Coordinates of C-alpha atoms in Angstrom, one line a residue:
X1 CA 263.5 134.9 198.2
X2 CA 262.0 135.2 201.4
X3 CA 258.7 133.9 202.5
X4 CA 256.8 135.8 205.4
X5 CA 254.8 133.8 207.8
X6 CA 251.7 135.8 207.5
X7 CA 249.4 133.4 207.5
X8 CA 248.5 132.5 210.9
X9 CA 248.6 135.3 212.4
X10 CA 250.2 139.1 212.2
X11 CA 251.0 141.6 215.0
X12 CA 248.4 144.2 215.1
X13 CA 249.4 147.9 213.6
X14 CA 250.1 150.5 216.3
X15 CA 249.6 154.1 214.8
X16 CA 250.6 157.0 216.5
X17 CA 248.3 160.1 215.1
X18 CA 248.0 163.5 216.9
X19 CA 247.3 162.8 220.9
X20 CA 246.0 159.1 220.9
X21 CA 246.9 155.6 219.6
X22 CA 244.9 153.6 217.3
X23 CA 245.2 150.3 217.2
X24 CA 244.0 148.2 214.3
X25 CA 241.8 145.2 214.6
X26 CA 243.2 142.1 215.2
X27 CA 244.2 140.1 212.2
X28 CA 241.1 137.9 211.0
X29 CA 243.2 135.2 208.8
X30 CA 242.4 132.1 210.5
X31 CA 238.8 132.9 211.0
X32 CA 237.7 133.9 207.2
X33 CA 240.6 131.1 206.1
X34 CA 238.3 128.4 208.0
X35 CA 235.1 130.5 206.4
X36 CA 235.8 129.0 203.4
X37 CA 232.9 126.8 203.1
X38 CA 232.7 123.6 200.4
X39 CA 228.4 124.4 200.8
X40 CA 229.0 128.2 199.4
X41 CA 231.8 126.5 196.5
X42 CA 228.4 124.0 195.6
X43 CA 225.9 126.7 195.8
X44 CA 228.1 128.9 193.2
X45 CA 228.6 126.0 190.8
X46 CA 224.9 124.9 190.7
X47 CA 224.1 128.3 189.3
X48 CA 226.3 129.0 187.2
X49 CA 225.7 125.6 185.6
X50 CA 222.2 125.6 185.7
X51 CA 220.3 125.0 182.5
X52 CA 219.6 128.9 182.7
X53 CA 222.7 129.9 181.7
X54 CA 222.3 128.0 178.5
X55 CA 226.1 126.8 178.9
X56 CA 227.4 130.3 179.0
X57 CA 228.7 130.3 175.5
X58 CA 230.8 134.0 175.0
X59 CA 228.0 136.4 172.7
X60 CA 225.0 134.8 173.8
X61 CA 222.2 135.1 176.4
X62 CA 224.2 132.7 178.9
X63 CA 226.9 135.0 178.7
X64 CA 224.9 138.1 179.4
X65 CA 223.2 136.0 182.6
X66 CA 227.0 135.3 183.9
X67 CA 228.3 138.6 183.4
X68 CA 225.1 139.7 185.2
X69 CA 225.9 137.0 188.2
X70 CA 229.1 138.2 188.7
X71 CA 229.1 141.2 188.8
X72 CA 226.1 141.1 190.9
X73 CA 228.2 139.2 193.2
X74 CA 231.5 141.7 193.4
X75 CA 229.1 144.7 193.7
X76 CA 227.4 142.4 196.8
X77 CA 231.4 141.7 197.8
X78 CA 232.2 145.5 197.8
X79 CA 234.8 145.1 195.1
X80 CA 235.7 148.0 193.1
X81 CA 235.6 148.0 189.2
X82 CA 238.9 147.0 188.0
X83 CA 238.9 148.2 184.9
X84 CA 238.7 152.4 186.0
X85 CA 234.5 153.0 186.3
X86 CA 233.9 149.5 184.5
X87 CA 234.0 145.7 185.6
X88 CA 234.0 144.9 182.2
X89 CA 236.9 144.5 179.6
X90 CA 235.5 143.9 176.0
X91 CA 237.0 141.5 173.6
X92 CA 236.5 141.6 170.1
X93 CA 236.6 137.5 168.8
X94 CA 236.4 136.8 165.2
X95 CA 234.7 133.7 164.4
X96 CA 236.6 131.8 160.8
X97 CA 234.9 128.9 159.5
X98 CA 236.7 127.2 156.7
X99 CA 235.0 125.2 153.9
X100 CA 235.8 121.3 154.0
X101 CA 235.3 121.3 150.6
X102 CA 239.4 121.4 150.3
X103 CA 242.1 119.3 149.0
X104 CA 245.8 119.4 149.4
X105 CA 248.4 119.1 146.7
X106 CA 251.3 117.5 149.1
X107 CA 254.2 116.7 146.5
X108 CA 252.1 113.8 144.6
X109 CA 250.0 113.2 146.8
X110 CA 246.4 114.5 147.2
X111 CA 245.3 114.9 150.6
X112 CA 240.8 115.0 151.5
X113 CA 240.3 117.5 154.6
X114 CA 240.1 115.4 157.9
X115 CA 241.3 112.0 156.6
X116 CA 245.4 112.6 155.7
X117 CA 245.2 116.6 156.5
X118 CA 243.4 119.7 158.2
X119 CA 244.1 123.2 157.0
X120 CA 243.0 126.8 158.4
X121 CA 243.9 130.2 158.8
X122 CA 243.9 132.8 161.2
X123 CA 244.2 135.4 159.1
X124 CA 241.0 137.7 158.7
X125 CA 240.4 136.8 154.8
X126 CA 238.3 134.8 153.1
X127 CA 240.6 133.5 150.8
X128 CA 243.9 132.4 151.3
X129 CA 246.3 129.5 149.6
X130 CA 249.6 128.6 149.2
X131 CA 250.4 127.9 145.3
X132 CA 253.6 125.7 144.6
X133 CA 255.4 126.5 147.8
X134 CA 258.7 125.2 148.5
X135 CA 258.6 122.7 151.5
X136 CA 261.1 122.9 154.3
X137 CA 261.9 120.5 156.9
X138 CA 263.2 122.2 160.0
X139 CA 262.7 119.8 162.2
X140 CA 261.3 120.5 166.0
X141 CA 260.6 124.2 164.5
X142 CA 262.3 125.5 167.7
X143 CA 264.4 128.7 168.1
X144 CA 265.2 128.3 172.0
X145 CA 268.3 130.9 173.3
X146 CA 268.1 129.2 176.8
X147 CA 268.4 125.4 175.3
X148 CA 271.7 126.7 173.1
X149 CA 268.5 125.2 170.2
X150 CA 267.5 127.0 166.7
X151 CA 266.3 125.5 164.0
X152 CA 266.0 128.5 162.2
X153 CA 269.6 129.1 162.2
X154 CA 270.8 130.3 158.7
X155 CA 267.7 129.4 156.9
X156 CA 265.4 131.7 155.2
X157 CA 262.1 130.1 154.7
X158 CA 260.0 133.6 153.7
X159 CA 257.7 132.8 151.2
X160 CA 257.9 129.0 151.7
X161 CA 255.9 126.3 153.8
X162 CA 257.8 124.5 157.0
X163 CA 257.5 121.0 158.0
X164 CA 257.4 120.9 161.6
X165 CA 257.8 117.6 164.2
X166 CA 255.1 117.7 167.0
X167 CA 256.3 118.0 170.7
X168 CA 259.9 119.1 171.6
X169 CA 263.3 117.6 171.5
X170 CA 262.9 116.5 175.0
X171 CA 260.5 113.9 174.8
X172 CA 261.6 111.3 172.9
X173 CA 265.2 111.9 174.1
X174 CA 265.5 112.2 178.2
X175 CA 268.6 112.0 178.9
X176 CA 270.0 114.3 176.1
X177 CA 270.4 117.3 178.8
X178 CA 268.0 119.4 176.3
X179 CA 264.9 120.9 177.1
X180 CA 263.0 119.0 179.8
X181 CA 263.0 115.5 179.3
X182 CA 259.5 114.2 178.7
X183 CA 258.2 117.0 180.7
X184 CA 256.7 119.2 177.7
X185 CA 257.8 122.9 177.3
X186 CA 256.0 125.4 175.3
X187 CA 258.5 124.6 172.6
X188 CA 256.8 121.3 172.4
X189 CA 253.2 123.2 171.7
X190 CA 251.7 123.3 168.4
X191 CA 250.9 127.3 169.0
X192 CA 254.2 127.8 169.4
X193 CA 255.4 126.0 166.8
X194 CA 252.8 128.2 164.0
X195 CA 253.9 131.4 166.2
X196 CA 257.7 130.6 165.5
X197 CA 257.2 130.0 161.7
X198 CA 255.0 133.3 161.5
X199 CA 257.8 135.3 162.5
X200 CA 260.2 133.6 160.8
X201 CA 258.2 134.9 157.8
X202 CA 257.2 131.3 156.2
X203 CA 253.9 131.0 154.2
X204 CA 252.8 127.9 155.5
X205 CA 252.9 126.0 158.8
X206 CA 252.2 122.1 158.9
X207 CA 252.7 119.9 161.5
X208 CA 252.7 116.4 161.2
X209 CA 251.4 114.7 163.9
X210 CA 252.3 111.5 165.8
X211 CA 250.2 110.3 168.6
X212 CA 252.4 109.5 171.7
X213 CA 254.5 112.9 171.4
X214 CA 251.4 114.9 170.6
X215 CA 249.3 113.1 173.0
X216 CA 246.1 112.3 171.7
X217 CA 244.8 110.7 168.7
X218 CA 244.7 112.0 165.0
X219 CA 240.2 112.0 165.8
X220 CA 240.6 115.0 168.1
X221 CA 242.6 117.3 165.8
X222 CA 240.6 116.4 162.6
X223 CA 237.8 117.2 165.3
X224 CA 239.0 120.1 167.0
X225 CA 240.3 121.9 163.6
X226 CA 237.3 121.7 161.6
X227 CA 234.1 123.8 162.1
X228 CA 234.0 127.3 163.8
X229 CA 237.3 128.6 165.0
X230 CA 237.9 131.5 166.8
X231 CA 240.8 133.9 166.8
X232 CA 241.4 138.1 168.7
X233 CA 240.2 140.7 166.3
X234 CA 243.6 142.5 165.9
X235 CA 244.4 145.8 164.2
X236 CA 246.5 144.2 160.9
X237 CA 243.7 141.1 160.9
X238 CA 246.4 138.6 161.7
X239 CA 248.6 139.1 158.5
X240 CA 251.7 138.7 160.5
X241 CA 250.5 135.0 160.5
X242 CA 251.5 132.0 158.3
X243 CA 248.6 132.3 155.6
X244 CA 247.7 128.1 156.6
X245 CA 248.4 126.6 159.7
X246 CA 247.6 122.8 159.1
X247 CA 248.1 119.3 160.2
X248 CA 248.8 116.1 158.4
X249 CA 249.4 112.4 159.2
X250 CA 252.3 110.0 159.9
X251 CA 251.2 108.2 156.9
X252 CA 251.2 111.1 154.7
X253 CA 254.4 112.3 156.0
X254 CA 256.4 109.6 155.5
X255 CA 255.2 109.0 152.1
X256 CA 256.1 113.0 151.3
X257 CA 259.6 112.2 152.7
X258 CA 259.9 108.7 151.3
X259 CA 259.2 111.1 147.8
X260 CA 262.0 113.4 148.2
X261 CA 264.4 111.0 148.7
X262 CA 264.8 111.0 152.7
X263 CA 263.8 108.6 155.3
X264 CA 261.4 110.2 158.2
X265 CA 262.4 108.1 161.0
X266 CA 266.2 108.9 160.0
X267 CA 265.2 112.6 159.8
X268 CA 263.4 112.4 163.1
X269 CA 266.5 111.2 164.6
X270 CA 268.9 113.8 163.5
X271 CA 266.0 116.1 164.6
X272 CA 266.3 115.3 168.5
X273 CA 270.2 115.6 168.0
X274 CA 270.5 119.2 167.3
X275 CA 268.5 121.8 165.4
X276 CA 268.5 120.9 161.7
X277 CA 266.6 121.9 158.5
X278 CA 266.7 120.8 154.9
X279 CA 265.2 121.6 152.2
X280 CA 262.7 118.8 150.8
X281 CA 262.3 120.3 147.2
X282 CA 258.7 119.5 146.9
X283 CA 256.2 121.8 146.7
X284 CA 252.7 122.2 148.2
X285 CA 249.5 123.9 147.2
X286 CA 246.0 124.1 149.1
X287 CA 243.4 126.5 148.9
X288 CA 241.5 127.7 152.4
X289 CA 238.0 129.5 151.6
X290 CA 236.4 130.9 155.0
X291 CA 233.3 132.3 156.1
X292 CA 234.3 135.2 159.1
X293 CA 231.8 136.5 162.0
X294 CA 233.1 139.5 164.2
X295 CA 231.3 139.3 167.8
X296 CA 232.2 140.8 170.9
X297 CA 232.2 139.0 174.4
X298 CA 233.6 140.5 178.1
X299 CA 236.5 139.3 180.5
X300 CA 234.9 140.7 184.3
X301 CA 237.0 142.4 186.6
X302 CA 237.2 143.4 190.6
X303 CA 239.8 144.6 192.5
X304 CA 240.6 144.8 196.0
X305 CA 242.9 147.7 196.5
X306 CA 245.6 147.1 198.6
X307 CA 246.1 149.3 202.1
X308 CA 250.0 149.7 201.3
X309 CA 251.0 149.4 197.8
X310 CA 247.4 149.1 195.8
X311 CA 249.5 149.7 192.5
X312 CA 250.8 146.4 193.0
X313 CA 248.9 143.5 192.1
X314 CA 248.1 139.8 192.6
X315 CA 245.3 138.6 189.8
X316 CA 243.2 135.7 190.4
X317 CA 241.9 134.1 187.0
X318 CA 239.5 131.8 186.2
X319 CA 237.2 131.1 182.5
X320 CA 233.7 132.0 183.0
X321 CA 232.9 130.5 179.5
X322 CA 231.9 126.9 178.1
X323 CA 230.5 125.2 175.0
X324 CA 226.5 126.3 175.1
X325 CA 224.0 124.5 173.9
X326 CA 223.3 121.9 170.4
X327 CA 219.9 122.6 169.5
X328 CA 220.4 119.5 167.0
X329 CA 220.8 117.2 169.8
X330 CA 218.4 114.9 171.1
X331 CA 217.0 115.3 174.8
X332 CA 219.6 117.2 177.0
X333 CA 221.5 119.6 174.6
X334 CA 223.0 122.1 176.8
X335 CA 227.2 121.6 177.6
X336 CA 226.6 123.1 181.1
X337 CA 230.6 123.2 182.3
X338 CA 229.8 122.2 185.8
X339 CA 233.2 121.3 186.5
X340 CA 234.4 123.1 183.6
X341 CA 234.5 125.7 185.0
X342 CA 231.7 126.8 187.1
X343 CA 233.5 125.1 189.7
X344 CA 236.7 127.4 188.9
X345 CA 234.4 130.5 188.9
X346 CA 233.0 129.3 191.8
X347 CA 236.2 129.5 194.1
X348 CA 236.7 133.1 192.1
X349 CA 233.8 134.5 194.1
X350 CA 234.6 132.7 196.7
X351 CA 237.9 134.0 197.1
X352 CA 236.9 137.4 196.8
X353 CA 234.6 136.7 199.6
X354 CA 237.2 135.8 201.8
X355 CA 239.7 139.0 200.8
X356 CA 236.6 141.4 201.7
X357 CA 236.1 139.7 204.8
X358 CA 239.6 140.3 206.6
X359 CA 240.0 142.9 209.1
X360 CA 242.9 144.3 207.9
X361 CA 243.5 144.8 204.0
X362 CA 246.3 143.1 202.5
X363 CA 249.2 145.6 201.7
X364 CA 249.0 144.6 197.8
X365 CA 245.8 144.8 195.7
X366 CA 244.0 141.3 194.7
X367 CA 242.2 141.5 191.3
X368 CA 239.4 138.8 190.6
X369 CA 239.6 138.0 186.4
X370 CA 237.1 136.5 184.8
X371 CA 238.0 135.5 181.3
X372 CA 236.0 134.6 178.5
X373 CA 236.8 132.6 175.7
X374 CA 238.8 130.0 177.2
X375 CA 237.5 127.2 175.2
X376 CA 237.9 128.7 172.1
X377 CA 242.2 128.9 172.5
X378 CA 242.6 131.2 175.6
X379 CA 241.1 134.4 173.9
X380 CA 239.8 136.2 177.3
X381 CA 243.3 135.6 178.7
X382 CA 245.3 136.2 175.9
X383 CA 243.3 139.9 175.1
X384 CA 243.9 140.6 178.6
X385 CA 247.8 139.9 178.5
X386 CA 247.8 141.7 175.4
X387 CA 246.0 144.8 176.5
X388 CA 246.5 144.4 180.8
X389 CA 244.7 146.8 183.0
X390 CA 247.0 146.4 185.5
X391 CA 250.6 146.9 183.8
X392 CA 252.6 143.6 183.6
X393 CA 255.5 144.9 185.7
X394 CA 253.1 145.7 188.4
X395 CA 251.4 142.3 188.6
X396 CA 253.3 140.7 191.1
X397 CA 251.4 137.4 190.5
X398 CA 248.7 134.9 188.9
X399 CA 247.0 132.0 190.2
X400 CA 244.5 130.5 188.2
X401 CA 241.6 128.2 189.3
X402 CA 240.1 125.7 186.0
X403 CA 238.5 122.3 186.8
X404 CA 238.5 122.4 190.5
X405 CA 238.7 119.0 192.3
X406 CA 235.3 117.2 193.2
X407 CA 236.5 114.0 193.7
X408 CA 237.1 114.5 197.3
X409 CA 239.8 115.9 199.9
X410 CA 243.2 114.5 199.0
X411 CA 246.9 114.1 200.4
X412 CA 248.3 115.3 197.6
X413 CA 248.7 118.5 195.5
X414 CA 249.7 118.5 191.9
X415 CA 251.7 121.5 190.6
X416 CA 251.0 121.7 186.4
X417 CA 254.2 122.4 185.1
X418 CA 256.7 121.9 188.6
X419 CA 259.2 123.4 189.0
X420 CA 258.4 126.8 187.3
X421 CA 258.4 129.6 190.0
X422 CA 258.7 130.7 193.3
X423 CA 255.0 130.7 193.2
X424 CA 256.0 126.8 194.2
X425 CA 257.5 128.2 197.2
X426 CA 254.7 130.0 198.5
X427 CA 252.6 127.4 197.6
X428 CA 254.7 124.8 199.7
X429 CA 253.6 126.5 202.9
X430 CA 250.3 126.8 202.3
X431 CA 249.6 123.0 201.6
X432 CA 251.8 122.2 204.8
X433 CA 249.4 124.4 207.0
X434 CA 246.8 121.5 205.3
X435 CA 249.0 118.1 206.3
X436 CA 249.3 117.8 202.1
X437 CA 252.4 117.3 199.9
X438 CA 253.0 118.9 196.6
X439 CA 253.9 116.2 193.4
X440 CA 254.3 116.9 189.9
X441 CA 251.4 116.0 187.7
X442 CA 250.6 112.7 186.9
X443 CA 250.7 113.5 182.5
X444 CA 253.8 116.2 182.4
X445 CA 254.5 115.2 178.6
X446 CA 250.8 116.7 178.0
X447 CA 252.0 120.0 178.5
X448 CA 248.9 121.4 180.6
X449 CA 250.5 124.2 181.9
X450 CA 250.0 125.2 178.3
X451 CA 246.5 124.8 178.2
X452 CA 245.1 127.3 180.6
X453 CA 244.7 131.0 181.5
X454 CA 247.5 131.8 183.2
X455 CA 249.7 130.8 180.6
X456 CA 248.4 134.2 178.8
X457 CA 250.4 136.3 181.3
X458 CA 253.3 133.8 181.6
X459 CA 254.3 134.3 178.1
X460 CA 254.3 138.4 179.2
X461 CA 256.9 137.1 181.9
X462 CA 254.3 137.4 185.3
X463 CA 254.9 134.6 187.0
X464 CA 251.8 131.8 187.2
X465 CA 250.7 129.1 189.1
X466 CA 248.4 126.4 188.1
X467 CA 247.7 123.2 190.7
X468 CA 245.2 121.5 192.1
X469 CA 244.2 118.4 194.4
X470 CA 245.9 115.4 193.1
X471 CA 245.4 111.5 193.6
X472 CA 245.8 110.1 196.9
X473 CA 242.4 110.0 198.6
X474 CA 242.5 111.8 202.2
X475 CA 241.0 108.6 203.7
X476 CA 238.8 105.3 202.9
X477 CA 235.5 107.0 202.4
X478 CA 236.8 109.5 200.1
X479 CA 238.9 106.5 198.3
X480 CA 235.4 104.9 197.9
X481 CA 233.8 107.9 196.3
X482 CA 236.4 108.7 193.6
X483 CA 236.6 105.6 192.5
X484 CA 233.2 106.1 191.8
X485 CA 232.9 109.3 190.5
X486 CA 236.2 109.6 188.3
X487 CA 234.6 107.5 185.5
X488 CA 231.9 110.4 185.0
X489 CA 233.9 112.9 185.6
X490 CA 236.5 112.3 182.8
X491 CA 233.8 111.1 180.5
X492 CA 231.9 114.1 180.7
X493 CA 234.2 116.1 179.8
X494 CA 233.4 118.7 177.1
X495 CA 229.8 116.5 177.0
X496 CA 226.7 117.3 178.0
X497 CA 226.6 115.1 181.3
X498 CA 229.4 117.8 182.7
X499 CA 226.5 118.7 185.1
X500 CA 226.3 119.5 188.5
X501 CA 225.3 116.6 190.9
X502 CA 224.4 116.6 194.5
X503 CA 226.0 114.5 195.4
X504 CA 230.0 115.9 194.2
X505 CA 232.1 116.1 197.6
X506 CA 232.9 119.6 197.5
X507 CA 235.4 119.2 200.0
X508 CA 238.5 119.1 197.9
X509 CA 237.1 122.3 196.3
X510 CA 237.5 123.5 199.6
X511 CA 240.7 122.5 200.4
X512 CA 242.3 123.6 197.0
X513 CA 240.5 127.6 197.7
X514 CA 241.6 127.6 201.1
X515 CA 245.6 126.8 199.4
X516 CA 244.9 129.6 197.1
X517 CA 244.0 131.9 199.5
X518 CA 246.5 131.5 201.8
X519 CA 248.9 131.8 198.7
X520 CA 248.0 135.2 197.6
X521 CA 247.5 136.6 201.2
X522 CA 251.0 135.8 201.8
X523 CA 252.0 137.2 198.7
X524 CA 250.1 140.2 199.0
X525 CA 251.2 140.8 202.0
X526 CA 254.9 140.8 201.1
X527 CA 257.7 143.0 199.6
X528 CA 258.7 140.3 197.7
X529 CA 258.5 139.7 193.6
X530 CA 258.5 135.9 193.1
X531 CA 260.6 134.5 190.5
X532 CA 261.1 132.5 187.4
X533 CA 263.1 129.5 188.3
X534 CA 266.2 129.6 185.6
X535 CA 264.8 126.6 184.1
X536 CA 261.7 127.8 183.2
X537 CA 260.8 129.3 179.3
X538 CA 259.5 132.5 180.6
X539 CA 261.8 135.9 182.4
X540 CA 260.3 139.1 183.0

């Protein structure tokens, strides 16, 4: 692949029409690059995470303030609607809340909701179960081509519930030469892992979970399972799905394996040799009643056509949504997603800003998504990848923007998920222009590339880049103020003190949108279609 040097400066366009010359103006990068101001990034966030916008929970009056905010703002901007007369894409969520009041028959062993099990489903019912189903042990639950990895092989577990190991083969065996080490691929999430066993046709999915490979504790998926969940409306209501999708504990799974005659830690280990299954000839039964809400919330989108090829496109995302507000709280009961992710949406506009400020347009077009739903799986993202207003093989690229840095200007870059694309390429140049360096980031075996919007379009094959300012302060001062700040930051994460404060050093914001910019302005302007590095999950 080659990389043009576009950034500092291009030679001005000579265009010979009738009798006279015209000569365009003179390219504007630097000037609108250094325009990129940490005061506007602030000014942004402290709206959008004002107590006005109620938290900007998708359905409600904070969303409809948002959407009215940005839109405002692209209109302002002289963006065009990007989806043909509209800047609006609508996405249909269905809301499933499944009763607690459920118990699961696990061999001999009866398991109470949240303590040694959670259970769901994303199908669109309000009843489903599985009655005496045969349990299956197939290990990581991974059918992989690339890895020469398929646990599947051979086995036919329609009608029947799998029992799946939590992260990928990689992680507790480095230096097997499989997968990625302790680096987590998607193999290793547990989406994948209920997505695999849904079209292997099984009735059940369960995982069982284990702290360090998953981690975090058992607390946040008891926590983040039970209560409203939220799933895409789809045409067949999900029924391609496993009918339960469920967790349950070490304990409980080595007491179902210790039944059927097996050991789990020996079963692990011939797991992460190879791809395995066996049958565990126990059975399982749970019954999952749900109440179901259909609602309808809006991904925004702008474009900036291109001057050369505007059917080619580079899309910017970022999640307009958070959590809303708890009216059962005491005192402050709004979650205002200061830096999660007004400070994301922030650099959106920002970015925009800076596109419609350059002399001369970009060859390519640059489309400015803002997705809802994030917090509730990816749901903006996902609906757009699923039904993209710009065709997949016309989006040349996406960079995504979630949780910008406030901690400060840094040294450092970190890529989420290195080593994934060309995208890194580009990207390379753009933090040299800054005196930074790029490193991987600092919890690889979290599997964060995973967890945000551009992963949506990287399953569809477009390749994605995710990064942001890393650790290394950029001097004393700013070493000062993080180790201040960092404490409140991480605590307040999904809280209600994620709030914006005056006195955040926006700078790193700064430096992070200025990167981003300079990465799809090269892109866009040229002939090049970044890659998939051959060790990555995801190929056009």
């Amino acid at each position: 692949m080659k990389i043009k040097l576009l950034g500092a400066a291009i030679i001005p366009l000579v265009a010979a029409l009738g009798c006279s010359n015209t000569t365009a103006p003179p390219d504007n990068f630097q000037q609108v690059y250094d325009q990129i101001k940490a005061k506007e990034l602030a000014r942004h966030t402290k709206v959008l995470s004002s107590d006005e916008f109620e938290g900007r929970l998708p359905t409600t009056e904070g969303e409809q303030k948002t959407l009215d905010y940005l839109v405002t703002e692209f209109k302002r901007l002289g963006l065009e609607p990007g989806n043909g007369d509209s800047y609006f894409q609508p996405v249909k969520l269905l809301e499933i809340t499944a009763d607690p009041n459920m118990t699961m028959q696990l061999g001999s062993q009866s398991l109470d909701y949240k303590e040694g099990m959670v259970a769901g489903t994303r199908r669109e019912q309000e009843q489903v179960a599985l009655k005496d189903s045969e349990l299956v042990f197939v290990g990581y639950g991974v059918n992989a081509p690339e890895y020469d990895w398929n646990d599947y092989e051979g086995l036919d577990v329609k009608g029947k519930t799998v029992v799946i190991l939590v992260n990928d083969p990689g992680f507790e065996n480095p230096d097997s030469g499989k997968f990625q080490g302790t680096t987590m691929t998607y193999y290793g999430r547990w989406s994948y892992k209920y997505e695999e066993a849904s079209r292997q046709g099984a009735k059940g999915a369960i995982i069982v979970h284990e702290t360090a490979p998953a981690s975090y504790g058992w607390s946040v998926v008891a926590n983040s399972w039970s209560g409203p969940q939220y799933s895409l409306v789809t045409d067949n209501g999900n029924a391609d799905r496993v009918a339960v999708e469920g967790w349950i504990t070490l304990d409980a799974a080595q007491k179902l394996f210790a039944e059927a005659g097996k050991d789990f830690a020996q079963m692990k280990a011939k797991a992460l040799q190879g791809p395995m299954a066996e049958p565990l000839n126990l059975k399982v039964s749970v019954e999952v009643n749900s109440a179901l809400e259909r609602s309808e919330s809006q991904n925004v989108i702008a474009t900036l056509p291109g001057s050369e090829r505007p059917d080619e496109h580079i899309i910017y995302t970022a999640h307009w949504d958070h959590l809303g507000k708890d009216d059962s709280l005491d005192g402050d009961h709004i979650y205002n997603g200061a830096h999660d992710n007004a400070t994301g949406t922030a650099a959106l506009l920002t970015m925009a800003k800076a596109f419609a400020n350059l002399n001369q347009r970009p060859g390519r077009s640059l489309t400015f998504l803002a997705v809802t739903a994030e917090e509730q799986g990816l749901l903006g993202s996902a609906y757009y990848a699923e039904h993209p207003v710009v065709p997949l093989n016309k989006t040349v690229a996406n960079l995504n923007m979630d949780a910008m840095n406030i901690l400060g200007r840094t040294k450092d870059v970190a890529v989420v998920g290195q080593g994934k694309s060309e995208l890194e390429d580009y990207l390379q140049k753009a933090v040299q222009r800054q005196g930074r360096y790029l490193v991987g980031e600092d919890r690889p075996e979290a599997g964060y590339y995973y967890r945000s919007d551009h992963f949506s379009l990287a399953k569809k094959g477009v390749p994605a880049l995710y990064a942001k300012g890393g650790t290394e302060a950029w001097d004393e001062d700013t070493a000062r103020y993080r180790k201040r700040s960092q404490v409140i930051t991480r605590g307040c994460y999904h809280q209600v003190c994620d709030q914006f404060r005056e006195n955040w050093d926006f700078r790193g914001v700064q430096q992070d949108t200025r990167m981003f910019f300079e990465v799809g302005y090269d892109i866009a302007n040229s002939d090049d279609w970044p890659d998939w590095y051959a060790t990555s999950e995801f190929q056009r």
